[in-house]
Short mmCIF file of C-alpha atoms in Angstrom, two decimals:
data_model
loop_
_atom_site.label_atom_id
_atom_site.label_comp_id
_atom_site.label_asym_id
_atom_site.label_seq_id
_atom_site.Cartn_x
_atom_site.Cartn_y
_atom_site.Cartn_z
CA ALA A 283 220.09 -104.21 118.44
CA GLU A 284 218.14 -105.26 121.54
CA GLU A 285 220.78 -103.81 123.86
CA LEU A 286 220.77 -100.51 121.97
CA ALA A 287 216.97 -100.33 121.98
CA ALA A 288 216.93 -100.97 125.72
CA ALA A 289 219.40 -98.14 126.29
CA HIS A 290 217.48 -95.72 124.04
CA PRO A 291 213.81 -96.77 123.96
CA ASN A 292 211.70 -95.39 121.09
CA ARG A 293 214.78 -94.00 119.36
CA ILE A 294 216.32 -96.99 117.60
CA ALA A 295 214.87 -98.36 114.36
CA GLN A 296 215.79 -101.42 112.37
CA VAL A 297 215.27 -101.68 108.61
CA ASN A 298 215.35 -104.85 106.54
CA CYS A 299 216.97 -103.79 103.26
CA ASP A 300 215.64 -106.89 101.51
CA LEU A 301 212.13 -105.57 102.18
CA ASP A 302 212.75 -101.82 101.86
CA LYS A 303 215.28 -101.44 99.06
CA PRO A 304 214.29 -97.84 98.16
CA LEU A 305 214.97 -96.60 101.70
CA CYS A 306 218.33 -98.36 101.86
CA ALA A 307 219.29 -97.04 98.43
CA LYS A 308 218.36 -93.51 99.54
CA TYR A 309 220.88 -93.69 102.39
CA GLY A 310 223.53 -95.64 100.48
CA VAL A 311 223.37 -98.77 102.61
CA ARG A 312 225.56 -101.38 100.94
CA GLY A 313 226.65 -103.60 103.83
CA TYR A 314 225.24 -104.93 107.05
CA PRO A 315 225.05 -103.93 109.77
CA THR A 316 224.94 -100.23 108.94
CA LEU A 317 224.22 -97.75 111.71
CA MET A 318 223.15 -94.16 111.03
CA PHE A 319 221.86 -91.28 113.07
CA LEU A 320 218.82 -89.64 111.45
CA ARG A 321 217.20 -86.45 112.60
CA LYS A 322 214.46 -84.55 110.82
CA GLY A 323 215.87 -81.65 108.85
CA TYR A 324 219.49 -82.90 108.93
CA ASP A 325 221.62 -85.17 106.77
CA ALA A 326 222.08 -88.77 107.89
CA VAL A 327 225.28 -89.27 109.89
CA PRO A 328 226.90 -92.70 109.46
CA TYR A 329 228.27 -94.37 112.58
CA GLU A 330 231.85 -95.48 111.98
CA ALA A 331 233.26 -96.07 115.47
CA ALA A 332 233.71 -99.24 117.53
CA ARG A 333 230.78 -101.65 117.68
CA ASP A 334 230.16 -101.54 121.41
CA LEU A 335 227.44 -99.90 123.47
CA ALA A 336 229.71 -97.34 125.18
CA SER A 337 231.04 -96.04 121.84
CA PHE A 338 227.58 -95.88 120.34
CA ASP A 339 226.24 -94.08 123.42
CA ALA A 340 228.96 -91.44 123.07
CA PHE A 341 228.15 -90.99 119.37
CA TYR A 342 224.44 -90.80 120.11
CA GLU A 343 224.88 -88.18 122.83
CA GLN A 344 227.17 -86.11 120.59
CA GLN A 345 224.63 -86.15 117.76
CA CYS A 346 221.79 -85.18 120.10
CA GLU A 347 223.74 -82.14 121.29
CA GLU A 348 224.39 -80.76 117.80
#
């Protein structure tokens, strides 16, 4: 999480589902870690690719373009 936050400051959020169960239920979070791209006015897009920074960067950039 720290590496992702450093690469994308002010754009990465972390939620503790033990403390915010309604939010996690809203987005269907059932396992950890769960990564999603959220943008106001759009549906949440789950991240399902490799768990490395380069893959996440590519996903992030793609979502920002759409």
